[in-house]
Tab-separated table of C-alpha atoms and ligand atoms in Angstrom:
chain	number	residue	atom	x	y	z
A	1	MET	CA	-77.530	-157.689	-264.537
A	2	PHE	CA	-79.431	-157.682	-267.855
A	3	LYS	CA	-81.531	-154.726	-266.689
A	4	GLU	CA	-78.398	-152.655	-265.939
A	5	PHE	CA	-76.961	-153.613	-269.319
A	6	ILE	CA	-80.082	-152.331	-271.104
A	7	GLN	CA	-80.022	-149.142	-268.986
A	8	GLY	CA	-76.400	-148.508	-269.958
A	9	LEU	CA	-77.148	-149.130	-273.635
A	10	SER	CA	-80.150	-146.774	-273.536
A	11	ILE	CA	-77.918	-143.990	-272.186
A	12	THR	CA	-75.377	-144.660	-274.943
A	13	PHE	CA	-78.045	-144.565	-277.667
A	14	LYS	CA	-79.640	-141.460	-276.165
A	15	HIS	CA	-76.356	-139.616	-276.637
A	16	LEU	CA	-76.199	-140.722	-280.268
A	17	LEU	CA	-79.429	-138.847	-281.057
A	18	PRO	CA	-79.060	-135.385	-282.650
A	19	GLY	CA	-78.909	-132.609	-280.047
A	20	HIS	CA	-77.632	-134.871	-277.271
A	21	SER	CA	-73.953	-134.792	-278.153
A	22	THR	CA	-71.582	-133.791	-275.353
A	23	THR	CA	-68.673	-133.052	-277.693
A	24	VAL	CA	-68.038	-129.950	-279.772
A	25	GLN	CA	-66.237	-129.480	-283.080
A	26	TYR	CA	-63.150	-127.799	-281.637
A	27	PRO	CA	-61.614	-125.439	-282.766
A	28	ASP	CA	-64.604	-124.283	-284.870
A	29	GLU	CA	-66.788	-124.499	-281.759
A	30	ARG	CA	-65.534	-123.546	-278.302
A	31	LEU	CA	-67.126	-124.087	-274.904
A	32	THR	CA	-67.211	-121.154	-272.497
A	33	PRO	CA	-65.300	-121.992	-269.315
A	34	SER	CA	-67.167	-121.561	-266.044
A	35	PRO	CA	-66.462	-118.341	-264.082
A	36	ARG	CA	-64.511	-120.406	-261.524
A	37	PHE	CA	-62.257	-121.959	-264.172
A	38	ARG	CA	-58.524	-121.639	-263.428
A	39	GLY	CA	-56.531	-121.091	-266.590
A	40	LEU	CA	-53.386	-119.175	-267.384
A	41	HIS	CA	-52.153	-116.746	-264.719
A	42	ARG	CA	-52.012	-113.005	-265.260
A	43	LEU	CA	-49.943	-110.461	-263.389
A	44	VAL	CA	-52.173	-107.483	-262.755
A	45	PRO	CA	-50.641	-104.188	-263.912
A	46	THR	CA	-51.043	-100.786	-262.250
A	47	GLN	CA	-50.397	-97.459	-264.003
A	48	ASP	CA	-46.652	-97.715	-264.576
A	49	ARG	CA	-45.664	-101.153	-263.314
A	50	GLU	CA	-46.959	-104.530	-262.149
A	51	LYS	CA	-48.953	-104.597	-258.910
A	52	CYS	CA	-46.738	-107.359	-257.484
A	53	VAL	CA	-44.519	-106.259	-254.593
A	54	ALA	CA	-42.272	-109.341	-254.733
A	55	CYS	CA	-43.250	-110.576	-251.264
A	56	TYR	CA	-42.460	-114.227	-252.122
A	57	LEU	CA	-45.752	-115.511	-250.712
A	58	CYS	CA	-46.852	-117.144	-253.957
A	59	PRO	CA	-43.647	-119.169	-254.539
A	60	THR	CA	-43.715	-120.152	-250.854
A	61	VAL	CA	-47.268	-121.478	-250.964
A	62	CYS	CA	-47.012	-123.117	-254.415
A	63	PRO	CA	-47.150	-126.911	-253.910
A	64	ALA	CA	-45.492	-127.561	-257.273
A	65	LYS	CA	-42.670	-125.059	-256.630
A	66	CYS	CA	-43.045	-123.724	-260.140
A	67	ILE	CA	-42.939	-119.966	-259.426
A	68	THR	CA	-39.633	-118.094	-259.516
A	69	VAL	CA	-39.511	-114.586	-258.071
A	70	GLU	CA	-36.461	-112.344	-257.755
A	71	ALA	CA	-37.081	-109.077	-255.959
A	72	ALA	CA	-35.483	-105.728	-256.717
A	73	GLU	CA	-36.084	-102.112	-255.691
A	74	ASN	CA	-36.898	-99.251	-258.034
A	75	GLU	CA	-35.725	-95.617	-257.731
A	76	LYS	CA	-38.716	-94.850	-255.454
A	77	GLY	CA	-37.636	-97.584	-253.055
A	78	GLU	CA	-40.552	-99.829	-254.028
A	79	LYS	CA	-40.036	-103.572	-254.280
A	80	TYR	CA	-40.914	-105.196	-257.579
A	81	PRO	CA	-40.277	-108.588	-259.206
A	82	GLN	CA	-37.217	-108.216	-261.399
A	83	VAL	CA	-37.866	-111.825	-262.369
A	84	TYR	CA	-41.292	-113.440	-262.217
A	85	GLU	CA	-41.705	-116.768	-263.952
A	86	ILE	CA	-44.161	-119.647	-263.816
A	87	ASP	CA	-43.321	-123.052	-265.274
A	88	LEU	CA	-46.709	-124.155	-266.551
A	89	LEU	CA	-45.530	-127.711	-267.174
A	90	ARG	CA	-45.251	-128.147	-263.410
A	91	CYS	CA	-48.243	-126.021	-262.400
A	92	ILE	CA	-51.321	-127.939	-261.255
A	93	PHE	CA	-53.589	-124.875	-261.503
A	94	CYS	CA	-54.632	-125.139	-257.864
A	95	GLY	CA	-54.950	-121.358	-257.453
A	96	TYR	CA	-53.124	-121.221	-254.098
A	97	CYS	CA	-50.774	-118.535	-255.432
A	98	VAL	CA	-53.713	-116.263	-256.241
A	99	GLU	CA	-55.291	-116.844	-252.829
A	100	ALA	CA	-52.008	-116.142	-251.029
A	101	CYS	CA	-51.270	-112.837	-252.747
A	102	PRO	CA	-51.851	-110.009	-250.232
A	103	VAL	CA	-52.234	-107.294	-252.881
A	104	GLU	CA	-54.306	-109.158	-255.497
A	105	ALA	CA	-51.495	-108.840	-257.993
A	106	LEU	CA	-52.081	-112.264	-259.501
A	107	GLU	CA	-55.201	-113.726	-261.071
A	108	MET	CA	-56.159	-116.705	-263.169
A	109	THR	CA	-57.736	-116.157	-266.548
A	110	ALA	CA	-60.002	-118.347	-268.664
A	111	GLU	CA	-57.196	-118.947	-271.173
A	112	TYR	CA	-56.675	-122.673	-271.675
A	113	GLU	CA	-55.197	-122.967	-275.153
A	114	LEU	CA	-51.599	-123.285	-274.007
A	115	ALA	CA	-50.174	-125.813	-276.461
A	116	ASN	CA	-46.554	-125.302	-277.480
A	117	PHE	CA	-43.909	-127.166	-279.428
A	118	ARG	CA	-40.968	-126.672	-277.070
A	119	ARG	CA	-40.739	-127.229	-273.314
A	120	GLU	CA	-39.027	-123.852	-272.837
A	121	ASP	CA	-42.108	-122.109	-274.191
A	122	PHE	CA	-44.094	-123.219	-271.153
A	123	LYS	CA	-41.992	-120.992	-268.913
A	124	PHE	CA	-44.091	-117.845	-268.795
A	125	ASN	CA	-42.023	-114.838	-267.781
A	126	LYS	CA	-43.190	-111.485	-266.436
A	127	LYS	CA	-43.664	-109.983	-269.882
A	128	ARG	CA	-45.939	-112.810	-271.001
A	129	LEU	CA	-47.862	-112.887	-267.721
A	130	LEU	CA	-48.574	-109.155	-267.859
A	131	LYS	CA	-50.444	-109.473	-271.186
B	1	SF4	S1	-51.756	-122.529	-259.505
B	1	SF4	FE1	-50.887	-123.753	-257.817
B	1	SF4	S2	-49.281	-124.964	-258.765
B	1	SF4	FE2	-49.777	-123.325	-260.206
B	1	SF4	S3	-48.354	-121.700	-259.772
B	1	SF4	FE3	-50.176	-121.296	-258.530
B	1	SF4	S4	-49.802	-122.286	-256.550
B	1	SF4	FE4	-48.303	-123.105	-258.017
B	2	SF4	S1	-47.878	-113.098	-253.588
B	2	SF4	FE1	-48.509	-111.424	-254.945
B	2	SF4	S2	-47.221	-109.703	-254.367
B	2	SF4	FE2	-46.297	-111.528	-253.465
B	2	SF4	S3	-44.772	-112.205	-254.990
B	2	SF4	FE3	-46.659	-113.289	-255.449
B	2	SF4	S4	-47.759	-112.042	-256.963
B	2	SF4	FE4	-46.172	-110.769	-256.025
């Protein structure tokens, strides 16, 4: 018991030594997220429109049911999402929507600074997701 206590204390003191800190002085210092990090979504654009073909697979697979898609057809007869919205307050960043997309029209970025003052601002619409 005493041995474990000393071991625990030694770990604590080790992290107090200069150069062993595991915290950073955010926002002056920022850690780089790992390549597999799942942050804010992004709708991938093509030349003149978004790549999304409004197939409804991502809202279907989403366990949090936080994606809203409304399909429409353009003058060329192509389907596109007239409405595409993700409620990030409900999203659990599982990445299922990205995996389900058959045309790779959705990806997750490394953006994690998503603080807002109003709940409505967490509803990211198509315009914001295309940035
Ligand atoms: S990351 Fe998961 S919870 Fe968030 S929108 Fe995609 S499927 Fe839904
Ligand atoms: S799965 Fe892909 S193509 Fe289908 S609605 Fe979602 S983003 Fe669009």
